[in-house]
Structures are given as structure tokens and as C-alpha cells.
XYZ file of C-alpha atoms in Angstrom:
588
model
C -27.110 -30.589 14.042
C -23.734 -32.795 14.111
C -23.984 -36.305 13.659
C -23.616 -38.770 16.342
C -21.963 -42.237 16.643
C -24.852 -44.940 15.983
C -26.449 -46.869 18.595
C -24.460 -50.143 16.617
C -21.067 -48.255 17.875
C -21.922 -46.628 20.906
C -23.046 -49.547 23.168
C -19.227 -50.215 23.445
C -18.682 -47.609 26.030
C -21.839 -45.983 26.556
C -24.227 -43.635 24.662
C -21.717 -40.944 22.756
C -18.220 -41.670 23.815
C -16.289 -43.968 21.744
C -12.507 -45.224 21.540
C -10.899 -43.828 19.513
C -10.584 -46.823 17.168
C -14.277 -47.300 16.782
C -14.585 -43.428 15.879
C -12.464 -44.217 12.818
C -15.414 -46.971 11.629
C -17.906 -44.544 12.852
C -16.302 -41.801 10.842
C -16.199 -44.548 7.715
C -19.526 -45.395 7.949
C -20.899 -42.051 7.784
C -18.501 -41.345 4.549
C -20.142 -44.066 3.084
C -17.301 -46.232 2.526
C -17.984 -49.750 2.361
C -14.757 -51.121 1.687
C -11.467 -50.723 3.235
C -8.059 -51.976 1.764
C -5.924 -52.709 4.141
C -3.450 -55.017 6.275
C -2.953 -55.411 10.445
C -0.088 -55.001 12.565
C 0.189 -54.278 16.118
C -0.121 -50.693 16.408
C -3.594 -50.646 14.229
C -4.812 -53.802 15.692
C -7.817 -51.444 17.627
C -9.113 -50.781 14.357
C -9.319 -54.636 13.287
C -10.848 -55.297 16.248
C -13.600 -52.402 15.607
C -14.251 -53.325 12.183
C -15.279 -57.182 13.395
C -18.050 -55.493 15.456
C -19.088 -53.180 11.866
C -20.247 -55.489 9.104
C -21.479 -53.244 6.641
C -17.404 -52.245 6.169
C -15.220 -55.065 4.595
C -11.436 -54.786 4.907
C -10.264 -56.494 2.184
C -7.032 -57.926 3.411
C -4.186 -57.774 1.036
C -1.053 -59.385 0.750
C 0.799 -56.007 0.824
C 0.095 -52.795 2.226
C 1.459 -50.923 -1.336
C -1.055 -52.931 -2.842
C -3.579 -51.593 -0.199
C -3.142 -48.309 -1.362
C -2.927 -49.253 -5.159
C -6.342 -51.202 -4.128
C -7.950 -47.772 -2.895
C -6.638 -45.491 -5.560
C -8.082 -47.959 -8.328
C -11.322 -47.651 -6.825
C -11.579 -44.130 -7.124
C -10.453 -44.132 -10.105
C -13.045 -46.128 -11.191
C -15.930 -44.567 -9.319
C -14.710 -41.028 -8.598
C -15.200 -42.033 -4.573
C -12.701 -41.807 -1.881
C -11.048 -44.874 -1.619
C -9.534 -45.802 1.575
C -6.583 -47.664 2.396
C -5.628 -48.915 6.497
C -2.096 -49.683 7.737
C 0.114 -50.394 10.485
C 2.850 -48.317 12.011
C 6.487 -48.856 10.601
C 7.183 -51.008 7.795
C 3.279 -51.083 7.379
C 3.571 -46.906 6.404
C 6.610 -47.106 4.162
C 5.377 -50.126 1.973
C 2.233 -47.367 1.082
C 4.745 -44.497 0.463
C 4.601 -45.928 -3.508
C 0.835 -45.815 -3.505
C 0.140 -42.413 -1.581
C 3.052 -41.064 -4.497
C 0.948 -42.988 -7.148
C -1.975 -41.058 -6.119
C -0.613 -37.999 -5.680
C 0.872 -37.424 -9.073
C -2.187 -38.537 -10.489
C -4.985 -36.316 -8.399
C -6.584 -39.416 -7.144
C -8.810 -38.922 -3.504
C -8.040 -41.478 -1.181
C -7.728 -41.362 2.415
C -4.883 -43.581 4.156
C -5.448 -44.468 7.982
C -1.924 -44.989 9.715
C -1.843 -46.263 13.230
C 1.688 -45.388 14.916
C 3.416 -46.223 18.323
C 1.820 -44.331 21.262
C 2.639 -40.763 21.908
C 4.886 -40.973 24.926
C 6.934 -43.397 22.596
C 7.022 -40.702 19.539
C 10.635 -39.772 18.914
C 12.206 -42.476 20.699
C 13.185 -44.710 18.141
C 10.577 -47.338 19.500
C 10.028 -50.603 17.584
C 8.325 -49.687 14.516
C 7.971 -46.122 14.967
C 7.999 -43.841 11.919
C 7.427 -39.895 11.694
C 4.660 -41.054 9.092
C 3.959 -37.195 8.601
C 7.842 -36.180 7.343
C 7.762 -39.461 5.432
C 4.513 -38.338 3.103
C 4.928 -34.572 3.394
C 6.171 -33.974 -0.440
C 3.505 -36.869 -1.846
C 0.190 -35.898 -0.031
C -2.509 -33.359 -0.630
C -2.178 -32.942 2.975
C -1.462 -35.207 6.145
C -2.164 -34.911 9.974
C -0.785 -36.303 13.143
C -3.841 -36.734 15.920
C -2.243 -36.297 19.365
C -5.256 -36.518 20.810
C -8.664 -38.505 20.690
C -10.703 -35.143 20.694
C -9.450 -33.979 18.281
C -9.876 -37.377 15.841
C -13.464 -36.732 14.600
C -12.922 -33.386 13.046
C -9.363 -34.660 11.465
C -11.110 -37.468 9.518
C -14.217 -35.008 8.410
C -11.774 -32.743 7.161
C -9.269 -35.513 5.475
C -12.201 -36.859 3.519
C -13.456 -33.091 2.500
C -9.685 -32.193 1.639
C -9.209 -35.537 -0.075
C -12.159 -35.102 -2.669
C -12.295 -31.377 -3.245
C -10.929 -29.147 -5.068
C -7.892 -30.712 -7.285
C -8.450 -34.645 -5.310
C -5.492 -36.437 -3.885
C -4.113 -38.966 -1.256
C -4.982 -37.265 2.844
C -2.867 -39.036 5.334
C -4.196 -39.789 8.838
C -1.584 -41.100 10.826
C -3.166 -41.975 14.288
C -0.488 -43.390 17.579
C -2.171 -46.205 19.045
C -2.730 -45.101 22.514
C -5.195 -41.993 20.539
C -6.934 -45.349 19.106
C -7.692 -46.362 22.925
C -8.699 -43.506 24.302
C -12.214 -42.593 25.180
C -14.144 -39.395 24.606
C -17.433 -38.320 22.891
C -18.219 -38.506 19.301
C -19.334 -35.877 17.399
C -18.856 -36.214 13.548
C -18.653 -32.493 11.828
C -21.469 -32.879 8.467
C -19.359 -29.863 7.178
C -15.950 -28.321 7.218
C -14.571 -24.745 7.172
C -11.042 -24.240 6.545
C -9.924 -20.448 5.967
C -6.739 -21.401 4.256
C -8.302 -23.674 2.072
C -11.080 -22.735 -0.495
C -11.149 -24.274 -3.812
C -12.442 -21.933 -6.684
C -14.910 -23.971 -9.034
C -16.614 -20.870 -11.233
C -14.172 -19.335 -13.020
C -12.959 -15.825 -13.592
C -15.931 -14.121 -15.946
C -13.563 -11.778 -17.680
C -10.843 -14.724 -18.336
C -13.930 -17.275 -20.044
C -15.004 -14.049 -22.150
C -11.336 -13.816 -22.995
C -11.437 -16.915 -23.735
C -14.560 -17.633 -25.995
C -13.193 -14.472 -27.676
C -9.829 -16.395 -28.692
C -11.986 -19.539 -30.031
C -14.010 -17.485 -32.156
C -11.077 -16.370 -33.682
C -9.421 -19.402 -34.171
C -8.829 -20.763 -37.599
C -6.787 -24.190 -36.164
C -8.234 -24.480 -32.704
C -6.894 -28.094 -30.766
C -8.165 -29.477 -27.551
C -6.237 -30.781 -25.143
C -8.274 -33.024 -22.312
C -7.028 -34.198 -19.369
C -7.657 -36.187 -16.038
C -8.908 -32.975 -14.732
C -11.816 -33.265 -17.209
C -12.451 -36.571 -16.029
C -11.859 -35.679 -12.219
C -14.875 -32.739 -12.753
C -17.124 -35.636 -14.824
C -16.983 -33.253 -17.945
C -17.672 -35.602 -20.560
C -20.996 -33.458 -21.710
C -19.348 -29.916 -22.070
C -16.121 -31.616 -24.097
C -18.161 -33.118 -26.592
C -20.228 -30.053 -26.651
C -16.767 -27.984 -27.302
C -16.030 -30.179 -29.616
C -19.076 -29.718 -31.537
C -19.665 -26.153 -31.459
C -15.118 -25.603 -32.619
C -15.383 -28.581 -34.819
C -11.985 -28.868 -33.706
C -9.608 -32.018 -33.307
C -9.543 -33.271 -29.657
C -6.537 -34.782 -28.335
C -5.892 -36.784 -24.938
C -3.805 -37.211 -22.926
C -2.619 -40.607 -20.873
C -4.599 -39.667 -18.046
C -8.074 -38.114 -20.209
C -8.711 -40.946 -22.496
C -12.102 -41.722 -22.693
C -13.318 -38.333 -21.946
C -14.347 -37.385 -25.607
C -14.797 -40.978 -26.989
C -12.157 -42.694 -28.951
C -13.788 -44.150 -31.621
C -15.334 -40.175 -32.695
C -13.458 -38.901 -36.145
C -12.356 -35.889 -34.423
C -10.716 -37.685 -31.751
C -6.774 -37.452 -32.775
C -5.842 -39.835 -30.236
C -2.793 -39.389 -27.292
C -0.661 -37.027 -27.933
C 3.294 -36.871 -26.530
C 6.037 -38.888 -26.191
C 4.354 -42.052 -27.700
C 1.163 -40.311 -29.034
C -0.066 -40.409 -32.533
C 1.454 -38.346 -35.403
C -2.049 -36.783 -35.686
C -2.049 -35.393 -32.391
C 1.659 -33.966 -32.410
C 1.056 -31.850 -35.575
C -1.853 -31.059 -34.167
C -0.876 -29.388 -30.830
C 1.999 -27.935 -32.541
C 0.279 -26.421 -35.723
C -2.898 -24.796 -33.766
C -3.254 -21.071 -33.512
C -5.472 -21.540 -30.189
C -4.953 -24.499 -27.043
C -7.333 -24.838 -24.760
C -6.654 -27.608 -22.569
C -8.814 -28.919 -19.954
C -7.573 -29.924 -16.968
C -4.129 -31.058 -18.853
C -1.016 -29.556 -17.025
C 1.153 -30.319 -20.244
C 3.353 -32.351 -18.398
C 6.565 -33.218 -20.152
C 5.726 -36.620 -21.507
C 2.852 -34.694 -23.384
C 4.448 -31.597 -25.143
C 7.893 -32.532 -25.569
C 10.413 -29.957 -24.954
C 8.910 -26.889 -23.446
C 10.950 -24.339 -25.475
C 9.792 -26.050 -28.569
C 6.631 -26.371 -27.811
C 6.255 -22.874 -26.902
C 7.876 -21.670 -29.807
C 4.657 -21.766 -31.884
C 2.786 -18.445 -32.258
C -0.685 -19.206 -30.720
C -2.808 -18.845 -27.872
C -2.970 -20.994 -25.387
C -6.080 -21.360 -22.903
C -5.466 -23.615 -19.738
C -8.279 -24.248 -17.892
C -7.517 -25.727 -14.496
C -8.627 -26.165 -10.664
C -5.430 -25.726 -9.476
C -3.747 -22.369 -9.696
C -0.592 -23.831 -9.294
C -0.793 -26.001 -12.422
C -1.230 -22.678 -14.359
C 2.248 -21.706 -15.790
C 4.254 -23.957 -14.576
C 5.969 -25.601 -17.631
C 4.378 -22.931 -20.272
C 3.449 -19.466 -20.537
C -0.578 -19.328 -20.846
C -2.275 -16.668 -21.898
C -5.990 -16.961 -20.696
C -5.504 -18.648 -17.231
C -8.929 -19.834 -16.059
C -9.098 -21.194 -12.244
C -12.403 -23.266 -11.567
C -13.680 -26.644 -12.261
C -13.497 -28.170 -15.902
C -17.307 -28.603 -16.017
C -18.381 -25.220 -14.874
C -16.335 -22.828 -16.279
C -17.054 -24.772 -19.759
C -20.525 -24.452 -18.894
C -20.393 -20.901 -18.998
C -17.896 -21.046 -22.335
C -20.204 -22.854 -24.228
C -22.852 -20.390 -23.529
C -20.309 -17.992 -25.378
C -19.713 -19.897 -28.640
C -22.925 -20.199 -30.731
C -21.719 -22.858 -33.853
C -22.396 -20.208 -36.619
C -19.435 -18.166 -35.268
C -16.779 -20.433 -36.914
C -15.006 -19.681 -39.902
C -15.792 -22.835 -42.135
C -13.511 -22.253 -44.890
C -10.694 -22.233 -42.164
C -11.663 -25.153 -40.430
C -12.194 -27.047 -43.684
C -8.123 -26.669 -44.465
C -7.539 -27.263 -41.042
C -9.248 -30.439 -41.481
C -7.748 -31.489 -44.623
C -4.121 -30.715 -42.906
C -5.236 -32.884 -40.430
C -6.445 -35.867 -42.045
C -3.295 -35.830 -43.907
C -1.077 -36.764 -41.095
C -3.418 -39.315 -40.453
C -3.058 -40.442 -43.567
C 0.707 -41.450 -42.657
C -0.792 -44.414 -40.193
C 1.496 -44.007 -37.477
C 0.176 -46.799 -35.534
C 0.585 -49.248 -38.495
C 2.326 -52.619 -37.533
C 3.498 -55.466 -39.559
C 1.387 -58.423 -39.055
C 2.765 -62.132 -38.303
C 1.215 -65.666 -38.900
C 3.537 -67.131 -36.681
C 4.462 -64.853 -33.815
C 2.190 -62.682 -31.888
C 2.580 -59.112 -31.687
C 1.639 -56.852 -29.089
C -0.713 -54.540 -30.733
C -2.432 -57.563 -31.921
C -3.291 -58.392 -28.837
C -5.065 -54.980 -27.740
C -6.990 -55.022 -30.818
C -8.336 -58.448 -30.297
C -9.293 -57.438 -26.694
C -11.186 -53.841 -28.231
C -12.856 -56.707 -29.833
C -13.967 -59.094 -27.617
C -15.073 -56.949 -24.886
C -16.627 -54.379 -27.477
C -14.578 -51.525 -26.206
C -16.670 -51.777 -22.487
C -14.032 -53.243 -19.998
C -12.706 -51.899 -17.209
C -8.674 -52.140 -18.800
C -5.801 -51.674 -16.087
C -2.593 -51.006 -17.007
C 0.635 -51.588 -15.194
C 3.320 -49.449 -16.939
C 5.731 -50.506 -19.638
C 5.281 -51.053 -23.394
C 1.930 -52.681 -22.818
C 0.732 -49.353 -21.624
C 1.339 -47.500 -24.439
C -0.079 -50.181 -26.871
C -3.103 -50.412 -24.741
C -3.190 -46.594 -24.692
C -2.782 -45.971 -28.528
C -4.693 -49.551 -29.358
C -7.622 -49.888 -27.085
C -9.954 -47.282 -28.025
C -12.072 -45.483 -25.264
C -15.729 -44.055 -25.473
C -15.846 -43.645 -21.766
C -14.441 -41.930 -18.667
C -12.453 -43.902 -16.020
C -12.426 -47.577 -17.888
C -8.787 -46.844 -18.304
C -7.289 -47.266 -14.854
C -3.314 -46.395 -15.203
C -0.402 -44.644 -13.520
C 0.673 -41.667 -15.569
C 2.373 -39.064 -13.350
C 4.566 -41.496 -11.431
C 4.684 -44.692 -13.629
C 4.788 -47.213 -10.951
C 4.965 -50.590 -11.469
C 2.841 -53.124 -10.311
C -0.413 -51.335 -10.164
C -2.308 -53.342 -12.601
C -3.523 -56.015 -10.352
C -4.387 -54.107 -7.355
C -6.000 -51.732 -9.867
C -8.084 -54.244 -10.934
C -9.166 -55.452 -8.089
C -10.220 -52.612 -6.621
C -12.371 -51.429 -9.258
C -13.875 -55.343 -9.944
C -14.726 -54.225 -5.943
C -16.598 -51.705 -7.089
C -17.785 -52.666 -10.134
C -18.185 -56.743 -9.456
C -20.865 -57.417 -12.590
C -17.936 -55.516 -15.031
C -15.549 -57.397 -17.411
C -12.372 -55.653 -15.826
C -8.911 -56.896 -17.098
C -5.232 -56.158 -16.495
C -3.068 -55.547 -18.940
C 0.511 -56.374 -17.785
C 3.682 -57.291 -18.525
C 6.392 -59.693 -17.754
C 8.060 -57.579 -15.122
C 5.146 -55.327 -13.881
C 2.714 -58.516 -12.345
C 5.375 -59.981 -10.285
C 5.412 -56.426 -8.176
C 2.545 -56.985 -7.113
C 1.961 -60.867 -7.871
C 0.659 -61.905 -4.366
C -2.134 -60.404 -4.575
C -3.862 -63.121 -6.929
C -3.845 -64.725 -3.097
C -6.598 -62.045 -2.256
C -8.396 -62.223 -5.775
C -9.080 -65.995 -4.795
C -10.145 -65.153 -0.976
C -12.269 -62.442 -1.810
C -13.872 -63.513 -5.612
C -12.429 -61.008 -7.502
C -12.492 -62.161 -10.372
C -10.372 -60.452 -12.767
C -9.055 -61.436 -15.755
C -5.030 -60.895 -16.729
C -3.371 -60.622 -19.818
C 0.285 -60.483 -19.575
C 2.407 -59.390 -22.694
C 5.424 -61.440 -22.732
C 8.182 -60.733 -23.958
C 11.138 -61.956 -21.645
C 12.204 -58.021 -21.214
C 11.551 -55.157 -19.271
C 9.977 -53.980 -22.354
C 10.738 -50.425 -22.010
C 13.683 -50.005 -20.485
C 14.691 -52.075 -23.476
C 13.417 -49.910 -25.805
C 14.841 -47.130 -24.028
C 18.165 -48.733 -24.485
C 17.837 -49.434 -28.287
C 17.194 -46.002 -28.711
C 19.152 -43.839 -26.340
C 21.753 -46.306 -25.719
C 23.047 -48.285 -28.749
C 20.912 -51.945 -28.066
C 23.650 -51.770 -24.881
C 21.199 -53.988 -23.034
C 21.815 -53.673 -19.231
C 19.838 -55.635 -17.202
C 16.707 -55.638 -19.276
C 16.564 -59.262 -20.125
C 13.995 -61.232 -17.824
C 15.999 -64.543 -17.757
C 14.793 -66.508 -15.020
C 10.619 -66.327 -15.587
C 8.355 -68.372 -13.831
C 5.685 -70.344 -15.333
C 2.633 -67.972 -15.181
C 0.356 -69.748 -16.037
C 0.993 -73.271 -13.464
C 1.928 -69.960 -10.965
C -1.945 -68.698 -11.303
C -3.201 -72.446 -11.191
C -1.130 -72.482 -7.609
C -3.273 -69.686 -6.303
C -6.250 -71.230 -7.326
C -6.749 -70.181 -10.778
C -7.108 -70.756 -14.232
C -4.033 -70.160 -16.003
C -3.567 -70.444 -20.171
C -0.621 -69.992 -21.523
C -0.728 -68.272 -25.444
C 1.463 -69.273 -27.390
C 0.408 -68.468 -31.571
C -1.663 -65.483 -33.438
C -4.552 -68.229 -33.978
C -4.771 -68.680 -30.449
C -5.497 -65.130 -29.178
C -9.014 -64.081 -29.851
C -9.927 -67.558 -28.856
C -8.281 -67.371 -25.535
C -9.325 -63.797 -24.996
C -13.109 -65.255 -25.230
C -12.545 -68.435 -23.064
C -11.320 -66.391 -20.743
C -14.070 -63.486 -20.422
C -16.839 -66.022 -20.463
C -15.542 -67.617 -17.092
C -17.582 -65.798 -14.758
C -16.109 -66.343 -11.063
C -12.816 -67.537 -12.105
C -9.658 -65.480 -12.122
C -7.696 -66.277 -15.414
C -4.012 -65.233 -16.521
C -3.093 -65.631 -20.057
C 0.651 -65.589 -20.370
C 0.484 -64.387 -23.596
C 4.007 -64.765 -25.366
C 4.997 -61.976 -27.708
C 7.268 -60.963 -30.485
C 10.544 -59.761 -28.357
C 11.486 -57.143 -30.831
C 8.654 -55.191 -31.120
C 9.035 -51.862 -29.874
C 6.471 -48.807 -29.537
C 6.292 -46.008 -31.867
C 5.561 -43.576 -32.857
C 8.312 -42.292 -30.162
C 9.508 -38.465 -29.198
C 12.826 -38.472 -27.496
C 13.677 -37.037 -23.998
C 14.870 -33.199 -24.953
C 12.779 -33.275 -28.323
C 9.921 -31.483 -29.783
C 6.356 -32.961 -30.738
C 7.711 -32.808 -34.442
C 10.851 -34.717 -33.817
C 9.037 -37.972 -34.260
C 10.666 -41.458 -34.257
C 7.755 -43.505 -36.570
C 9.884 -47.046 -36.718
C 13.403 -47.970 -36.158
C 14.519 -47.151 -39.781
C 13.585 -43.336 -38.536
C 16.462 -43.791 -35.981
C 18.664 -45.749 -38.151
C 18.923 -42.935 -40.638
C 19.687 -40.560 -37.692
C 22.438 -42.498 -36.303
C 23.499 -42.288 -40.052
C 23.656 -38.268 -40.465
């Protein structure tokens, strides 16, 4: 039997029929969502006033509605939930365009409730109207426009289904005000059929035995893991891959912490700033099989170059339309990471592998590692970056929560901070937005209040999304910052020294606030880090203040830059190690 609203909702207009605004809570509160991100404005204002009379669902209100989104999209990130994100017509919509696109390019499920103007004002230019659907068409999994209160029950069932399933993403609900007011009964769908869309989790039979055929064969086998592995919680099968191929397992931005870090035949990230390792790796392997990986551009370099390998190439993916689209794969496999490697490993007993092969593959292998691409020159007197991110591995034991805005700190906290588990590294990847890293944070300290969760920021990135330290102190979300300063847009610099000739446009952060006297306004604690004795001290002063938010305005060595680095239009092999390596090509 459907659902029906509960007796706490329906004594507002009688026993089953509900405004429209209270069936959204209803709707929430039989998703299970507990928290809502979101800020109020006229149009939405029946939902605000429907959530007062609902208790057991907090809005937490935030000081922007991109952060809203950014809010939500951490949280599922962190928990593999829907997170849900609730704004206003107007202005209130296009300040969450960045976080629905953040979402989007990264396969995160979260559901964002838009109110609009009311339907006889639709298309009239009314004051803050906005054709929320055309707006989010290209950076959505799917959006809807309710025209009328009867049909709002089945739209939400069907945007949380759509947002979760499948390959997840951001569902937009986008809801005109005078649907919010309107009366009818309340019947909540407990399942959804949709004949257009049916997401295939098993796997092709013939394709896996295709498959486990080209492993056994393989002589330099390399896995590629992705957020799709994470997405399907695959964790088990990977490291069950791994073991039965004994073969080198590289991740990508958006997989770390799938196969653990800290395992000897994890190569690290592979791509534009991955490890040498991993590179010569991917490109040296007679058989690919990535997982959920859609080798996006930062990841394989140039696709010509990449593909100009002879080997076999196994992409295993939820999405048909990921199949193919930047390389040519020969065993396609449709279906969910975890199941169809379910059935794979049942194909691959360990005795099948040719040790003698994998021995020299091995041995190849360990000697690129052997070059230390990650190796840094130390300082008694300034701090460097990767310093930092070591220290913090440290201190927290490799078991925080780490958010990353997106810069040069992201790629040191990608290649320095080693993960053992899934979804402790909350980033963007697919869109690179900046700003994320406190709103991240916050929504997974949400979900996760008893965690040590830190941001890892930068200069430029925190003061995107600054304001929000106003709703870490209102709602106790304690989080704890660490901001890599260096006085630059850190990668755009870097971008410039390398593509550009050190012709430094606009890079150079020149009029900084205090960050640290800025986080004591809010409320805070706020440390500024100033010498290499200071850090691990700090780092630990600040982790063992339970309750309190704390920034460390950690000042860093300017000059540092991240390598290893591929350029745009280059292949895996073309590798940038350090700045001599691009000194001797500006030479010949």
C-alpha cells in the first residue's frame, strides 16, 4: 500500500490532504533526510514555515545558497545519502547553479528544492522569476517543473529514486509558490517505474567472460579506480582484483581511498599531476581495466597518445554513455562496479597468473618509483606545502575527513595525504570549483559530528565561500581549517610559470585579510603559522579542541610549485618532474 502523510502533518488541513509545502517535509521525512541545507526567500517561505511545525528535519541555514548546495553534495559524499539542498526563486536558483554543476560533473545524488513565482506569473518577467528548468538543463541528472499540487508527491518520489540510482547526480525540483499553497491529498509512491529509465547493474555475461579472459592473459595488467567504484561501495571486490592480478592499482582524483593508499601496490594518482609510477604504469600495461574511471582528460593526457599503446583496455561502467567517449574500449561492460566484479572475480582463480611476467612487471615498476617523484626539498626556515600534508597524515593517523577546495593544495593533499578509505577525501574533480572546502566540511562534520574533519584550503579558495564560518559557529560545526598561504592563486600561478613565461597576470593575492583575527571575528579560534617548528604543534592544538572551529593561516613557501606536472596537449610520458625539467625544454 502507498504511504500516507503522518498524523504530525496532516492535522494542518485535515486527515490526507496537505499543502503543498508540507508535502515537500512529508516527502523528506519519509526519505529519511534529516537535514536540509538551505536559505529563505519569499517564494519558498511555505516551506520554512512547514519545516517549524517538523522537528525531526533541521534546515541548516547558510549564508549562501551555493554553499547550500556545496553543503548537500558534501554530505553525500561523505555518506553515500541524498543530500538535499532548499532555495528561493530568482537570485536564490542561480547562486546554486555552481553547486548543482559541482555535483553533476562529479556523480554526486542530491536533490535541490526550488520554489518559483506562481504559475499565472511564469513567463512574465515577474520579480524574481527564473525558468529554473532551462537554467539547470545541461548540469542535472534530470529536473522537473510541478504545475500542479497533484502531481508533487510522485515528482519528489521519483527525483530522489532518479537522484541515487543508477550513475547518482544533482535532481532539480523547481516548485512555483502558488503549487506550495495548494491543497490536495497525499499519497507518497514507496516505488517508482519509469519506462525510459532503467539502470543496468549486472553486467553483460559474455563481455565479463571476455573480460576475465583478457586478465588471464595479461603479463602487465594496471587498474584504474574511480569514483564509480566508490559510488557502488566496491572497496571489497578492488582489493580482491588486486589480489588475485597482483597488479599495480592506480587512482584517480575522484577514487582515492578505494584500494588503500598506504598498500605497496597502490601506485598512487595518476594524470596531469599524478605520480611517475602511475603514468608509466597506465601507459606501459598490455591490459586496463578501469572501474568506474571515465579517463577524463586530466587523467590520461592526450587521448591520441594515450591510445597509441597496443593493449586492451576493459572499462567497466554504469553509464553507457561514459563507454567510448574519449577512448576506444575494447570489452565495454555496463552494470555496477561491485556486481559485475563480483562475477569477474569468480572468473580469475590466483594460480592463473603468469608469475615470471608479473615479477618483471614488478621490477619495471618499482623502478620508476625508485625516481621519487614526489620528493621535495626540505626548509628549516620556511614552510613548504607538502610539509604540511604530511604532518596532518600524521596527526590525524590518516582517519580525517580531509576537504579540499581546488588549487595547489589539492594536488599536494591528493599526492601527500595518503588514503585507506572510501569518501574521507571530499573534493571537486570534474568541475574544479572553488570554494567548496568549507561547505564540504561542514556538511559532512553534519553527518559525521564525532569525526576529525578538516579543510584544506588556500588563500583564494576560503574567501568564496568565507561566510559560512558564520553558520559553523550557529550550528557547532566544528571543523577545523588549514589554509596554505601563499599570497597567490597558487595554480593559476603555476600555470603561468609554465605555459606562460612567469607572465604573472593577476595571480598575486595583494590585499589579504588577517585570517586568523577574521576567524576570531566569527567566533573562533584563529592561529596564525608562521615557521616549520610550528606546524605539527599547531596541527595538534588545533585537533584536540573539541567544539571549537579553528583556522590556521598557515604561511607557505611562495615558490613552491606542484610536480610532477603533464602539460595540456601532452602524453602521460611527457612528464614535467621539477622546474629544471622545463628549463631544459625552453632550452632545446
Amino acid at each position: 500500500m502507498a504511504q500516507v502523510a503522518s498524523a504530525e502533518s496532516a492535522h494542518f488541513t485535515g486527515a490526507n490532504t496537505l499543502s503543498g509545502a508540507h508535502m515537500v517535509v512529508s516527502a523528506l521525512r519519509m526519505e529519511g533526510i534529516d537535514t536540509v541545507w538551505g536559505y529563505p526567500g519569499g517564494a519558498v517561505l511555505p516551506i520554512y514555515d512547514a519545516l517549524l511545525c517538523t522537528p525531526a528535519i533541521t534546515n541548516v541555514l547558510v549564508r549562501h545558497e551555493q554553499a547550500a548546495v556545496h553543503a548537500a553534495d558534501g554530505y553525500a559524499r561523505a555518506t553515500g545519502k541524498v543530500g538535499v539542498a532548499l532555495v528561493t526563486s530568482g537570485p536564490g536558483v542561480t547562486n546554486a547553479v555552481t553547486g548543482i554543476a559541482t555535483a553533476y560533473f562529479d556523480s554526486i545524488p542530491i536533490v535541490v528544492i526550488c520554489a518559483n513565482v506562481p504559475t499565472d506569473a511564469i513567463g512574465k518577467d515577474a520579480f524574481q522569476e527564473c525558468d529554473t528548468v532551462g537554467v539547470t538543463r545541461s548540469i542535472v541528472k534530470h529536473n522537473s517543473f510541478v504545475s500542479n499540487v497533484d502531481q508533487l508527491a510522485a515528482t519528489l518520489k521519483k527525483a530522489f529514486y532518479i537522484a541515487a540510482s543508477g550513475r547518482p547526480g544533482p535532481v532539480v525540483v523547481d516548485i512555483p509558490k502558488d503549487v506550495l499553497l495548494a491543497h490536495a491529498p497525499f499519497v507518497y509512491p514507496q516505488t517508482v517505474e519509469l519506462r525510459s529509465y532503467r539502470p543496468r547493474t549486472e553486467g553483460h555475461a559474455k563481455q565479463i567472460e571476455r573480460a576475465a579472459n583478457a586478465l588471464r592473459r595479461a603479463r602487465r595488467p594496471c587498474i584504474l579506480v574511480g569514483g564509480g567504484a566508490i559510488a557502488s561501495g566496491a572497496e571489497e571486490e578492488v582489493a580482491k582484483l588486486a589480489r588475485s592480478l597482483d597488479a599495480p592499482v592506480a587512482s584517480t582524483l575522484m577514487g582515492l581511498g578505494v584500494f588503500p593508499g598506504t598498500h605497496h601496490q597502490s601506485v598512487g594518482m595518476p594524470g596531469m599531476h599524478g605520480t611517475y609510477e602511475a603514468n608509466l604504469a597506465l601507459q606501459n600495461s598490455d591490459v586496463v581495466i578501469a572501474l568506474g574511471a571515465r579517463f577524463d582528460d586530466r587523467v590520461i593526457g592526450h587521448p591520441e597518445d594515450f591510445c597509441a599503446s597496443d593493449r586492451t583496455i576493459i572499462q567497466i561502467d554504469i553509464d553507457p554513455a561514459t563507454i567510448d567517449k574519449r577512448v576506444r574500449v575494447d570489452v565495454p561492460i555496463v552494470g555496477d562496479v561491485k556486481t559485475v566484479l563480483r562475477a569477474l572475480l569468480a572468473l580469475l582463480p590466483e594460480e592463473a597468473i603468469d608469475r615470471s611476467a608479473r615479477d618483471a612487471w614488478w621490477r619495471d615498476i618499482e623502478g620508476w618509483r625508485s625516481r621519487s617523484c614526489l620528493a621535495y626539498s626540505s626548509s628549516d626556515t620556511v614552510i613548504k606545502p607538502q610539509f604540511v600534508l604530511e604532518k596532518l597524515w600524521e596527526v590525524t593517523r590518516g582517519d580525517a575527513f580531509v576537504c579540499s577546495d581546488v588549487g595547489q593544495h589539492q594536488m599536494w593533499a591528493a599526492q601527500f595525504y595518503a588514503f585507506d578509505k572510501p569518501r574521507r577525501w571530499i573534493n571537486s574533480g570534474g568541475l574544479g570549483t572553488m570554494g567548496v572546502g568549507l561547505p564540504y566540511a561542514m556538511g559532512v562534520k553534519r553527518a559525521y559530528p564525532e569525526a576529525d574533519v578538516v579543510t584544506v584550503t588556500g588563500d583564494g579558495s576560503i574567501q568564496m565561500c568565507i561566510q559560512e564560518l558564520s553558520t559553523c559557529k550557529q550550528y557547532g560545526l566544528d571543523v577545523k581549517i588549514v589554509s596554505l598561504n601563499n599570497g597567490y592563486l597558487g595554480m593559476v600561478k603555476q600555470l603561468q610559470h609554465v605555459h606562460y613565461g612567469d607572465r604573472l597576470s593577476n595571480s598575486y593575492m595583494d590585499a589579504l585579510p588577517d585570517f586568523a583575527a577574521l576567524a576570531r571575528a566569527y567566533g573562533h579560534v584563529g592561529l596564525r603559522v608562521e615557521g616549520p617548528d610550528e606546524v605539527e604543534p599547531a596541527l595538534r592544538e588545533a585537533l584536540a579542541m573539541k567544539g571549537r572551529v579553528v583556522f590556521l593561516d598557515v604561511i607557505v613557501d611562495p615558490s613552491e610549485n606542484v610536480w610532477p606536472m603533464v602539460r595540456a596537449g601532452s602524453g602521460l610520458t611527457d612528464m614535467l618532474l621539477t622546474s629544471a625539467d622545463l628549463q631544459r625544454d625552453a632550452v632545446h
